[in-house]
Amino acid sequence: MIQPIGAIPDGVTILVSGLPGLNIIDSPDAICQRNQGGVSLLCRGITAGRIAKEGHIIARLPYSGMLSSA
């Protein structure tokens, strides 16, 4: 799940498989926080790119704020 940001103003929720270390509900920000102890634009971009490139995208859905607080 990618929260609304400048490049993606509406955000997006993507169901992905095939990447180790992803939780059922996860985001680039959460992954950066877990792995690096903080979030930066660079980490967010690299992580989102890796998910898009290496993961198997099952579905693309609208962003859900309810899921982001899970």
mmCIF file with all atom_site columns, N, CA and C in Angstrom:
data_model
loop_
_atom_site.group_PDB
_atom_site.id
_atom_site.type_symbol
_atom_site.label_atom_id
_atom_site.label_alt_id
_atom_site.label_comp_id
_atom_site.label_asym_id
_atom_site.label_entity_id
_atom_site.label_seq_id
_atom_site.pdbx_PDB_ins_code
_atom_site.Cartn_x
_atom_site.Cartn_y
_atom_site.Cartn_z
_atom_site.occupancy
_atom_site.B_iso_or_equiv
_atom_site.pdbx_formal_charge
_atom_site.auth_seq_id
_atom_site.auth_comp_id
_atom_site.auth_asym_id
_atom_site.auth_atom_id
_atom_site.pdbx_PDB_model_num
ATOM 1   N N  . MET A 1 1  ? 0.847  -1.150  0.000   1.00 0.00 ? 1  MET A N  1
ATOM 2   C CA . MET A 1 1  ? 0.000  0.000   0.000   1.00 0.00 ? 1  MET A CA 1
ATOM 3   C C  . MET A 1 1  ? 0.906  1.230   0.000   1.00 0.00 ? 1  MET A C  1
ATOM 4   N N  . ILE A 1 2  ? 0.625  2.143   -0.901  1.00 0.00 ? 2  ILE A N  1
ATOM 5   C CA . ILE A 1 2  ? 1.403  3.386   -0.971  1.00 0.00 ? 2  ILE A CA 1
ATOM 6   C C  . ILE A 1 2  ? 0.485  4.540   -0.605  1.00 0.00 ? 2  ILE A C  1
ATOM 7   N N  . GLN A 1 3  ? 0.845  5.230   0.475   1.00 0.00 ? 3  GLN A N  1
ATOM 8   C CA . GLN A 1 3  ? 0.062  6.356   0.948   1.00 0.00 ? 3  GLN A CA 1
ATOM 9   C C  . GLN A 1 3  ? 0.071  7.458   -0.099  1.00 0.00 ? 3  GLN A C  1
ATOM 10  N N  . PRO A 1 4  ? -0.950 8.320   -0.100  1.00 0.00 ? 4  PRO A N  1
ATOM 11  C CA . PRO A 1 4  ? -0.940 9.449   -1.038  1.00 0.00 ? 4  PRO A CA 1
ATOM 12  C C  . PRO A 1 4  ? 0.305  10.304  -0.847  1.00 0.00 ? 4  PRO A C  1
ATOM 13  N N  . ILE A 1 5  ? 1.029  10.528  -1.939  1.00 0.00 ? 5  ILE A N  1
ATOM 14  C CA . ILE A 1 5  ? 2.216  11.391  -1.954  1.00 0.00 ? 5  ILE A CA 1
ATOM 15  C C  . ILE A 1 5  ? 2.164  12.188  -3.247  1.00 0.00 ? 5  ILE A C  1
ATOM 16  N N  . GLY A 1 6  ? 3.086  13.093  -3.441  1.00 0.00 ? 6  GLY A N  1
ATOM 17  C CA . GLY A 1 6  ? 3.071  13.961  -4.614  1.00 0.00 ? 6  GLY A CA 1
ATOM 18  C C  . GLY A 1 6  ? 2.948  13.220  -5.934  1.00 0.00 ? 6  GLY A C  1
ATOM 19  N N  . ALA A 1 7  ? 3.757  12.175  -6.134  1.00 0.00 ? 7  ALA A N  1
ATOM 20  C CA . ALA A 1 7  ? 3.747  11.455  -7.403  1.00 0.00 ? 7  ALA A CA 1
ATOM 21  C C  . ALA A 1 7  ? 2.513  10.571  -7.564  1.00 0.00 ? 7  ALA A C  1
ATOM 22  N N  . ILE A 1 8  ? 1.912  10.169  -6.454  1.00 0.00 ? 8  ILE A N  1
ATOM 23  C CA . ILE A 1 8  ? 0.721  9.307   -6.468  1.00 0.00 ? 8  ILE A CA 1
ATOM 24  C C  . ILE A 1 8  ? -0.299 9.947   -5.529  1.00 0.00 ? 8  ILE A C  1
ATOM 25  N N  . PRO A 1 9  ? -0.976 11.012  -5.977  1.00 0.00 ? 9  PRO A N  1
ATOM 26  C CA . PRO A 1 9  ? -1.822 11.795  -5.072  1.00 0.00 ? 9  PRO A CA 1
ATOM 27  C C  . PRO A 1 9  ? -2.997 11.030  -4.465  1.00 0.00 ? 9  PRO A C  1
ATOM 28  N N  . ASP A 1 10 ? -3.460 9.976   -5.122  1.00 0.00 ? 10 ASP A N  1
ATOM 29  C CA . ASP A 1 10 ? -4.574 9.198   -4.574  1.00 0.00 ? 10 ASP A CA 1
ATOM 30  C C  . ASP A 1 10 ? -4.112 7.969   -3.809  1.00 0.00 ? 10 ASP A C  1
ATOM 31  N N  . GLY A 1 11 ? -2.813 7.666   -3.835  1.00 0.00 ? 11 GLY A N  1
ATOM 32  C CA . GLY A 1 11 ? -2.309 6.460   -3.203  1.00 0.00 ? 11 GLY A CA 1
ATOM 33  C C  . GLY A 1 11 ? -2.769 5.229   -3.969  1.00 0.00 ? 11 GLY A C  1
ATOM 34  N N  . VAL A 1 12 ? -2.309 4.068   -3.542  1.00 0.00 ? 12 VAL A N  1
ATOM 35  C CA . VAL A 1 12 ? -2.675 2.820   -4.211  1.00 0.00 ? 12 VAL A CA 1
ATOM 36  C C  . VAL A 1 12 ? -2.485 1.659   -3.242  1.00 0.00 ? 12 VAL A C  1
ATOM 37  N N  . THR A 1 13 ? -3.319 0.651   -3.382  1.00 0.00 ? 13 THR A N  1
ATOM 38  C CA . THR A 1 13 ? -3.165 -0.589  -2.633  1.00 0.00 ? 13 THR A CA 1
ATOM 39  C C  . THR A 1 13 ? -2.907 -1.678  -3.657  1.00 0.00 ? 13 THR A C  1
ATOM 40  N N  . ILE A 1 14 ? -1.830 -2.424  -3.473  1.00 0.00 ? 14 ILE A N  1
ATOM 41  C CA . ILE A 1 14 ? -1.464 -3.483  -4.403  1.00 0.00 ? 14 ILE A CA 1
ATOM 42  C C  . ILE A 1 14 ? -1.329 -4.778  -3.624  1.00 0.00 ? 14 ILE A C  1
ATOM 43  N N  . LEU A 1 15 ? -1.989 -5.821  -4.098  1.00 0.00 ? 15 LEU A N  1
ATOM 44  C CA . LEU A 1 15 ? -1.821 -7.144  -3.520  1.00 0.00 ? 15 LEU A CA 1
ATOM 45  C C  . LEU A 1 15 ? -0.653 -7.802  -4.246  1.00 0.00 ? 15 LEU A C  1
ATOM 46  N N  . VAL A 1 16 ? 0.376  -8.186  -3.490  1.00 0.00 ? 16 VAL A N  1
ATOM 47  C CA . VAL A 1 16 ? 1.615  -8.694  -4.076  1.00 0.00 ? 16 VAL A CA 1
ATOM 48  C C  . VAL A 1 16 ? 1.980  -10.022 -3.431  1.00 0.00 ? 16 VAL A C  1
ATOM 49  N N  . SER A 1 17 ? 2.546  -10.914 -4.229  1.00 0.00 ? 17 SER A N  1
ATOM 50  C CA . SER A 1 17 ? 3.109  -12.146 -3.689  1.00 0.00 ? 17 SER A CA 1
ATOM 51  C C  . SER A 1 17 ? 4.511  -12.312 -4.263  1.00 0.00 ? 17 SER A C  1
ATOM 52  N N  . GLY A 1 18 ? 5.254  -13.236 -3.702  1.00 0.00 ? 18 GLY A N  1
ATOM 53  C CA . GLY A 1 18 ? 6.556  -13.567 -4.249  1.00 0.00 ? 18 GLY A CA 1
ATOM 54  C C  . GLY A 1 18 ? 7.733  -12.826 -3.661  1.00 0.00 ? 18 GLY A C  1
ATOM 55  N N  . LEU A 1 19 ? 7.523  -12.028 -2.635  1.00 0.00 ? 19 LEU A N  1
ATOM 56  C CA . LEU A 1 19 ? 8.638  -11.327 -1.998  1.00 0.00 ? 19 LEU A CA 1
ATOM 57  C C  . LEU A 1 19 ? 8.726  -11.717 -0.531  1.00 0.00 ? 19 LEU A C  1
ATOM 58  N N  . PRO A 1 20 ? 9.859  -12.230 -0.107  1.00 0.00 ? 20 PRO A N  1
ATOM 59  C CA . PRO A 1 20 ? 10.005 -12.574 1.304   1.00 0.00 ? 20 PRO A CA 1
ATOM 60  C C  . PRO A 1 20 ? 10.026 -11.317 2.175   1.00 0.00 ? 20 PRO A C  1
ATOM 61  N N  . GLY A 1 21 ? 9.525  -11.439 3.371   1.00 0.00 ? 21 GLY A N  1
ATOM 62  C CA . GLY A 1 21 ? 9.577  -10.336 4.321   1.00 0.00 ? 21 GLY A CA 1
ATOM 63  C C  . GLY A 1 21 ? 8.408  -9.371  4.265   1.00 0.00 ? 21 GLY A C  1
ATOM 64  N N  . LEU A 1 22 ? 7.461  -9.585  3.346   1.00 0.00 ? 22 LEU A N  1
ATOM 65  C CA . LEU A 1 22 ? 6.287  -8.714  3.295   1.00 0.00 ? 22 LEU A CA 1
ATOM 66  C C  . LEU A 1 22 ? 5.202  -9.255  4.214   1.00 0.00 ? 22 LEU A C  1
ATOM 67  N N  . ASN A 1 23 ? 4.559  -8.351  4.925   1.00 0.00 ? 23 ASN A N  1
ATOM 68  C CA . ASN A 1 23 ? 3.411  -8.720  5.752   1.00 0.00 ? 23 ASN A CA 1
ATOM 69  C C  . ASN A 1 23 ? 2.154  -8.704  4.883   1.00 0.00 ? 23 ASN A C  1
ATOM 70  N N  . ILE A 1 24 ? 1.080  -9.265  5.409   1.00 0.00 ? 24 ILE A N  1
ATOM 71  C CA . ILE A 1 24 ? -0.190 -9.284  4.658   1.00 0.00 ? 24 ILE A CA 1
ATOM 72  C C  . ILE A 1 24 ? -0.609 -7.855  4.319   1.00 0.00 ? 24 ILE A C  1
ATOM 73  N N  . ILE A 1 25 ? -0.530 -6.958  5.271   1.00 0.00 ? 25 ILE A N  1
ATOM 74  C CA . ILE A 1 25 ? -0.776 -5.534  5.026   1.00 0.00 ? 25 ILE A CA 1
ATOM 75  C C  . ILE A 1 25 ? 0.550  -4.838  5.282   1.00 0.00 ? 25 ILE A C  1
ATOM 76  N N  . ASP A 1 26 ? 1.104  -4.231  4.233   1.00 0.00 ? 26 ASP A N  1
ATOM 77  C CA . ASP A 1 26 ? 2.434  -3.643  4.353   1.00 0.00 ? 26 ASP A CA 1
ATOM 78  C C  . ASP A 1 26 ? 2.534  -2.432  3.444   1.00 0.00 ? 26 ASP A C  1
ATOM 79  N N  . SER A 1 27 ? 3.572  -1.664  3.616   1.00 0.00 ? 27 SER A N  1
ATOM 80  C CA . SER A 1 27 ? 3.803  -0.495  2.770   1.00 0.00 ? 27 SER A CA 1
ATOM 81  C C  . SER A 1 27 ? 5.305  -0.240  2.692   1.00 0.00 ? 27 SER A C  1
ATOM 82  N N  . PRO A 1 28 ? 5.729  0.493   1.665   1.00 0.00 ? 28 PRO A N  1
ATOM 83  C CA . PRO A 1 28 ? 7.151  0.854   1.616   1.00 0.00 ? 28 PRO A CA 1
ATOM 84  C C  . PRO A 1 28 ? 7.608  1.590   2.883   1.00 0.00 ? 28 PRO A C  1
ATOM 85  N N  . ASP A 1 29 ? 6.754  2.457   3.428   1.00 0.00 ? 29 ASP A N  1
ATOM 86  C CA . ASP A 1 29 ? 7.125  3.178   4.649   1.00 0.00 ? 29 ASP A CA 1
ATOM 87  C C  . ASP A 1 29 ? 7.339  2.217   5.814   1.00 0.00 ? 29 ASP A C  1
ATOM 88  N N  . ALA A 1 30 ? 6.449  1.237   5.965   1.00 0.00 ? 30 ALA A N  1
ATOM 89  C CA . ALA A 1 30 ? 6.581  0.272   7.061   1.00 0.00 ? 30 ALA A CA 1
ATOM 90  C C  . ALA A 1 30 ? 7.827  -0.588  6.883   1.00 0.00 ? 30 ALA A C  1
ATOM 91  N N  . ILE A 1 31 ? 8.114  -0.979  5.653   1.00 0.00 ? 31 ILE A N  1
ATOM 92  C CA . ILE A 1 31 ? 9.301  -1.783  5.378   1.00 0.00 ? 31 ILE A CA 1
ATOM 93  C C  . ILE A 1 31 ? 10.561 -0.985  5.709   1.00 0.00 ? 31 ILE A C  1
ATOM 94  N N  . CYS A 1 32 ? 10.606 0.283   5.296   1.00 0.00 ? 32 CYS A N  1
ATOM 95  C CA . CYS A 1 32 ? 11.753 1.145   5.613   1.00 0.00 ? 32 CYS A CA 1
ATOM 96  C C  . CYS A 1 32 ? 11.918 1.296   7.125   1.00 0.00 ? 32 CYS A C  1
ATOM 97  N N  . GLN A 1 33 ? 10.812 1.491   7.823   1.00 0.00 ? 33 GLN A N  1
ATOM 98  C CA . GLN A 1 33 ? 10.858 1.638   9.280   1.00 0.00 ? 33 GLN A CA 1
ATOM 99  C C  . GLN A 1 33 ? 11.434 0.381   9.929   1.00 0.00 ? 33 GLN A C  1
ATOM 100 N N  . ARG A 1 34 ? 10.972 -0.786  9.495   1.00 0.00 ? 34 ARG A N  1
ATOM 101 C CA . ARG A 1 34 ? 11.458 -2.053  10.062  1.00 0.00 ? 34 ARG A CA 1
ATOM 102 C C  . ARG A 1 34 ? 12.931 -2.286  9.762   1.00 0.00 ? 34 ARG A C  1
ATOM 103 N N  . ASN A 1 35 ? 13.331 -2.024  8.516   1.00 0.00 ? 35 ASN A N  1
ATOM 104 C CA . ASN A 1 35 ? 14.686 -2.377  8.087   1.00 0.00 ? 35 ASN A CA 1
ATOM 105 C C  . ASN A 1 35 ? 15.736 -1.314  8.395   1.00 0.00 ? 35 ASN A C  1
ATOM 106 N N  . GLN A 1 36 ? 15.335 -0.046  8.408   1.00 0.00 ? 36 GLN A N  1
ATOM 107 C CA . GLN A 1 36 ? 16.311 1.030   8.587   1.00 0.00 ? 36 GLN A CA 1
ATOM 108 C C  . GLN A 1 36 ? 16.044 1.909   9.797   1.00 0.00 ? 36 GLN A C  1
ATOM 109 N N  . GLY A 1 37 ? 14.937 1.673   10.471  1.00 0.00 ? 37 GLY A N  1
ATOM 110 C CA . GLY A 1 37 ? 14.624 2.470   11.649  1.00 0.00 ? 37 GLY A CA 1
ATOM 111 C C  . GLY A 1 37 ? 14.044 3.832   11.337  1.00 0.00 ? 37 GLY A C  1
ATOM 112 N N  . GLY A 1 38 ? 13.698 4.091   10.086  1.00 0.00 ? 38 GLY A N  1
ATOM 113 C CA . GLY A 1 38 ? 13.118 5.366   9.700   1.00 0.00 ? 38 GLY A CA 1
ATOM 114 C C  . GLY A 1 38 ? 12.707 5.352   8.246   1.00 0.00 ? 38 GLY A C  1
ATOM 115 N N  . VAL A 1 39 ? 12.018 6.414   7.838   1.00 0.00 ? 39 VAL A N  1
ATOM 116 C CA . VAL A 1 39 ? 11.513 6.518   6.474   1.00 0.00 ? 39 VAL A CA 1
ATOM 117 C C  . VAL A 1 39 ? 12.155 7.715   5.794   1.00 0.00 ? 39 VAL A C  1
ATOM 118 N N  . SER A 1 40 ? 12.620 7.501   4.581   1.00 0.00 ? 40 SER A N  1
ATOM 119 C CA . SER A 1 40 ? 13.128 8.598   3.757   1.00 0.00 ? 40 SER A CA 1
ATOM 120 C C  . SER A 1 40 ? 12.531 8.455   2.363   1.00 0.00 ? 40 SER A C  1
ATOM 121 N N  . LEU A 1 41 ? 12.542 9.535   1.603   1.00 0.00 ? 41 LEU A N  1
ATOM 122 C CA . LEU A 1 41 ? 12.022 9.468   0.234   1.00 0.00 ? 41 LEU A CA 1
ATOM 123 C C  . LEU A 1 41 ? 12.815 8.468   -0.604  1.00 0.00 ? 41 LEU A C  1
ATOM 124 N N  . LEU A 1 42 ? 14.132 8.406   -0.391  1.00 0.00 ? 42 LEU A N  1
ATOM 125 C CA . LEU A 1 42 ? 14.973 7.478   -1.138  1.00 0.00 ? 42 LEU A CA 1
ATOM 126 C C  . LEU A 1 42 ? 14.596 6.034   -0.827  1.00 0.00 ? 42 LEU A C  1
ATOM 127 N N  . CYS A 1 43 ? 14.493 5.703   0.456   1.00 0.00 ? 43 CYS A N  1
ATOM 128 C CA . CYS A 1 43 ? 14.127 4.345   0.845   1.00 0.00 ? 43 CYS A CA 1
ATOM 129 C C  . CYS A 1 43 ? 12.735 3.998   0.327   1.00 0.00 ? 43 CYS A C  1
ATOM 130 N N  . ARG A 1 44 ? 11.790 4.908   0.465   1.00 0.00 ? 44 ARG A N  1
ATOM 131 C CA . ARG A 1 44 ? 10.420 4.671   -0.003  1.00 0.00 ? 44 ARG A CA 1
ATOM 132 C C  . ARG A 1 44 ? 10.419 4.360   -1.503  1.00 0.00 ? 44 ARG A C  1
ATOM 133 N N  . GLY A 1 45 ? 11.153 5.142   -2.283  1.00 0.00 ? 45 GLY A N  1
ATOM 134 C CA . GLY A 1 45 ? 11.203 4.940   -3.727  1.00 0.00 ? 45 GLY A CA 1
ATOM 135 C C  . GLY A 1 45 ? 11.873 3.633   -4.120  1.00 0.00 ? 45 GLY A C  1
ATOM 136 N N  . ILE A 1 46 ? 12.987 3.325   -3.486  1.00 0.00 ? 46 ILE A N  1
ATOM 137 C CA . ILE A 1 46 ? 13.701 2.076   -3.780  1.00 0.00 ? 46 ILE A CA 1
ATOM 138 C C  . ILE A 1 46 ? 12.833 0.877   -3.429  1.00 0.00 ? 46 ILE A C  1
ATOM 139 N N  . THR A 1 47 ? 12.185 0.937   -2.279  1.00 0.00 ? 47 THR A N  1
ATOM 140 C CA . THR A 1 47 ? 11.339 -0.175  -1.832  1.00 0.00 ? 47 THR A CA 1
ATOM 141 C C  . THR A 1 47 ? 10.139 -0.364  -2.747  1.00 0.00 ? 47 THR A C  1
ATOM 142 N N  . ALA A 1 48 ? 9.464  0.708   -3.102  1.00 0.00 ? 48 ALA A N  1
ATOM 143 C CA . ALA A 1 48 ? 8.312  0.614   -4.011  1.00 0.00 ? 48 ALA A CA 1
ATOM 144 C C  . ALA A 1 48 ? 8.756  0.073   -5.370  1.00 0.00 ? 48 ALA A C  1
ATOM 145 N N  . GLY A 1 49 ? 9.914  0.505   -5.849  1.00 0.00 ? 49 GLY A N  1
ATOM 146 C CA . GLY A 1 49 ? 10.438 0.009   -7.118  1.00 0.00 ? 49 GLY A CA 1
ATOM 147 C C  . GLY A 1 49 ? 10.752 -1.470  -7.073  1.00 0.00 ? 49 GLY A C  1
ATOM 148 N N  . ARG A 1 50 ? 11.332 -1.922  -5.968  1.00 0.00 ? 50 ARG A N  1
ATOM 149 C CA . ARG A 1 50 ? 11.652 -3.351  -5.821  1.00 0.00 ? 50 ARG A CA 1
ATOM 150 C C  . ARG A 1 50 ? 10.381 -4.193  -5.796  1.00 0.00 ? 50 ARG A C  1
ATOM 151 N N  . ILE A 1 51 ? 9.387  -3.711  -5.068  1.00 0.00 ? 51 ILE A N  1
ATOM 152 C CA . ILE A 1 51 ? 8.111  -4.442  -4.999  1.00 0.00 ? 51 ILE A CA 1
ATOM 153 C C  . ILE A 1 51 ? 7.500  -4.539  -6.395  1.00 0.00 ? 51 ILE A C  1
ATOM 154 N N  . ALA A 1 52 ? 7.502  -3.443  -7.142  1.00 0.00 ? 52 ALA A N  1
ATOM 155 C CA . ALA A 1 52 ? 6.920  -3.440  -8.487  1.00 0.00 ? 52 ALA A CA 1
ATOM 156 C C  . ALA A 1 52 ? 7.706  -4.320  -9.451  1.00 0.00 ? 52 ALA A C  1
ATOM 157 N N  . LYS A 1 53 ? 9.029  -4.330  -9.307  1.00 0.00 ? 53 LYS A N  1
ATOM 158 C CA . LYS A 1 53 ? 9.872  -5.079  -10.237 1.00 0.00 ? 53 LYS A CA 1
ATOM 159 C C  . LYS A 1 53 ? 9.938  -6.570  -9.915  1.00 0.00 ? 53 LYS A C  1
ATOM 160 N N  . GLU A 1 54 ? 10.063 -6.916  -8.634  1.00 0.00 ? 54 GLU A N  1
ATOM 161 C CA . GLU A 1 54 ? 10.335 -8.298  -8.258  1.00 0.00 ? 54 GLU A CA 1
ATOM 162 C C  . GLU A 1 54 ? 9.113  -9.063  -7.754  1.00 0.00 ? 54 GLU A C  1
ATOM 163 N N  . GLY A 1 55 ? 8.075  -8.352  -7.340  1.00 0.00 ? 55 GLY A N  1
ATOM 164 C CA . GLY A 1 55 ? 6.894  -9.023  -6.818  1.00 0.00 ? 55 GLY A CA 1
ATOM 165 C C  . GLY A 1 55 ? 5.917  -9.380  -7.924  1.00 0.00 ? 55 GLY A C  1
ATOM 166 N N  . HIS A 1 56 ? 5.054  -10.289 -7.628  1.00 0.00 ? 56 HIS A N  1
ATOM 167 C CA . HIS A 1 56 ? 3.980  -10.653 -8.557  1.00 0.00 ? 56 HIS A CA 1
ATOM 168 C C  . HIS A 1 56 ? 2.731  -9.896  -8.117  1.00 0.00 ? 56 HIS A C  1
ATOM 169 N N  . ILE A 1 57 ? 2.315  -8.906  -8.913  1.00 0.00 ? 57 ILE A N  1
ATOM 170 C CA . ILE A 1 57 ? 1.162  -8.091  -8.565  1.00 0.00 ? 57 ILE A CA 1
ATOM 171 C C  . ILE A 1 57 ? -0.110 -8.860  -8.897  1.00 0.00 ? 57 ILE A C  1
ATOM 172 N N  . ILE A 1 58 ? -0.898 -9.144  -7.876  1.00 0.00 ? 58 ILE A N  1
ATOM 173 C CA . ILE A 1 58 ? -2.137 -9.895  -8.024  1.00 0.00 ? 58 ILE A CA 1
ATOM 174 C C  . ILE A 1 58 ? -3.288 -8.961  -8.380  1.00 0.00 ? 58 ILE A C  1
ATOM 175 N N  . ALA A 1 59 ? -3.333 -7.787  -7.725  1.00 0.00 ? 59 ALA A N  1
ATOM 176 C CA . ALA A 1 59 ? -4.424 -6.832  -7.972  1.00 0.00 ? 59 ALA A CA 1
ATOM 177 C C  . ALA A 1 59 ? -3.988 -5.432  -7.584  1.00 0.00 ? 59 ALA A C  1
ATOM 178 N N  . ARG A 1 60 ? -4.526 -4.446  -8.278  1.00 0.00 ? 60 ARG A N  1
ATOM 179 C CA . ARG A 1 60 ? -4.329 -3.030  -7.946  1.00 0.00 ? 60 ARG A CA 1
ATOM 180 C C  . ARG A 1 60 ? -5.681 -2.484  -7.506  1.00 0.00 ? 60 ARG A C  1
ATOM 181 N N  . LEU A 1 61 ? -5.689 -1.875  -6.335  1.00 0.00 ? 61 LEU A N  1
ATOM 182 C CA . LEU A 1 61 ? -6.925 -1.378  -5.747  1.00 0.00 ? 61 LEU A CA 1
ATOM 183 C C  . LEU A 1 61 ? -6.745 0.073   -5.319  1.00 0.00 ? 61 LEU A C  1
ATOM 184 N N  . PRO A 1 62 ? -7.838 0.795   -5.092  1.00 0.00 ? 62 PRO A N  1
ATOM 185 C CA . PRO A 1 62 ? -7.715 2.153   -4.554  1.00 0.00 ? 62 PRO A CA 1
ATOM 186 C C  . PRO A 1 62 ? -7.069 2.128   -3.163  1.00 0.00 ? 62 PRO A C  1
ATOM 187 N N  . TYR A 1 63 ? -6.442 3.219   -2.812  1.00 0.00 ? 63 TYR A N  1
ATOM 188 C CA . TYR A 1 63 ? -5.835 3.347   -1.489  1.00 0.00 ? 63 TYR A CA 1
ATOM 189 C C  . TYR A 1 63 ? -6.907 3.273   -0.417  1.00 0.00 ? 63 TYR A C  1
ATOM 190 N N  . SER A 1 64 ? -6.610 2.599   0.671   1.00 0.00 ? 64 SER A N  1
ATOM 191 C CA . SER A 1 64 ? -7.540 2.500   1.805   1.00 0.00 ? 64 SER A CA 1
ATOM 192 C C  . SER A 1 64 ? -6.880 3.035   3.066   1.00 0.00 ? 64 SER A C  1
ATOM 193 N N  . GLY A 1 65 ? -7.348 4.164   3.549   1.00 0.00 ? 65 GLY A N  1
ATOM 194 C CA . GLY A 1 65 ? -6.833 4.715   4.799   1.00 0.00 ? 65 GLY A CA 1
ATOM 195 C C  . GLY A 1 65 ? -7.110 3.797   5.974   1.00 0.00 ? 65 GLY A C  1
ATOM 196 N N  . MET A 1 66 ? -8.182 3.030   5.900   1.00 0.00 ? 66 MET A N  1
ATOM 197 C CA . MET A 1 66 ? -8.511 2.111   6.978   1.00 0.00 ? 66 MET A CA 1
ATOM 198 C C  . MET A 1 66 ? -7.427 1.034   7.125   1.00 0.00 ? 66 MET A C  1
ATOM 199 N N  . LEU A 1 67 ? -6.902 0.551   6.023   1.00 0.00 ? 67 LEU A N  1
ATOM 200 C CA . LEU A 1 67 ? -5.847 -0.452  6.073   1.00 0.00 ? 67 LEU A CA 1
ATOM 201 C C  . LEU A 1 67 ? -4.535 0.115   6.599   1.00 0.00 ? 67 LEU A C  1
ATOM 202 N N  . SER A 1 68 ? -4.283 1.386   6.328   1.00 0.00 ? 68 SER A N  1
ATOM 203 C CA . SER A 1 68 ? -3.010 1.976   6.743   1.00 0.00 ? 68 SER A CA 1
ATOM 204 C C  . SER A 1 68 ? -2.911 2.095   8.254   1.00 0.00 ? 68 SER A C  1
ATOM 205 N N  . SER A 1 69 ? -4.012 2.077   8.952   1.00 0.00 ? 69 SER A N  1
ATOM 206 C CA . SER A 1 69 ? -3.945 2.175   10.419  1.00 0.00 ? 69 SER A CA 1
ATOM 207 C C  . SER A 1 69 ? -4.007 0.800   11.064  1.00 0.00 ? 69 SER A C  1
ATOM 208 N N  . ALA A 1 70 ? -3.951 -0.258  10.253  1.00 0.00 ? 70 ALA A N  1
ATOM 209 C CA . ALA A 1 70 ? -4.014 -1.623  10.792  1.00 0.00 ? 70 ALA A CA 1
ATOM 210 C C  . ALA A 1 70 ? -2.724 -2.002  11.478  1.00 0.00 ? 70 ALA A C  1
#
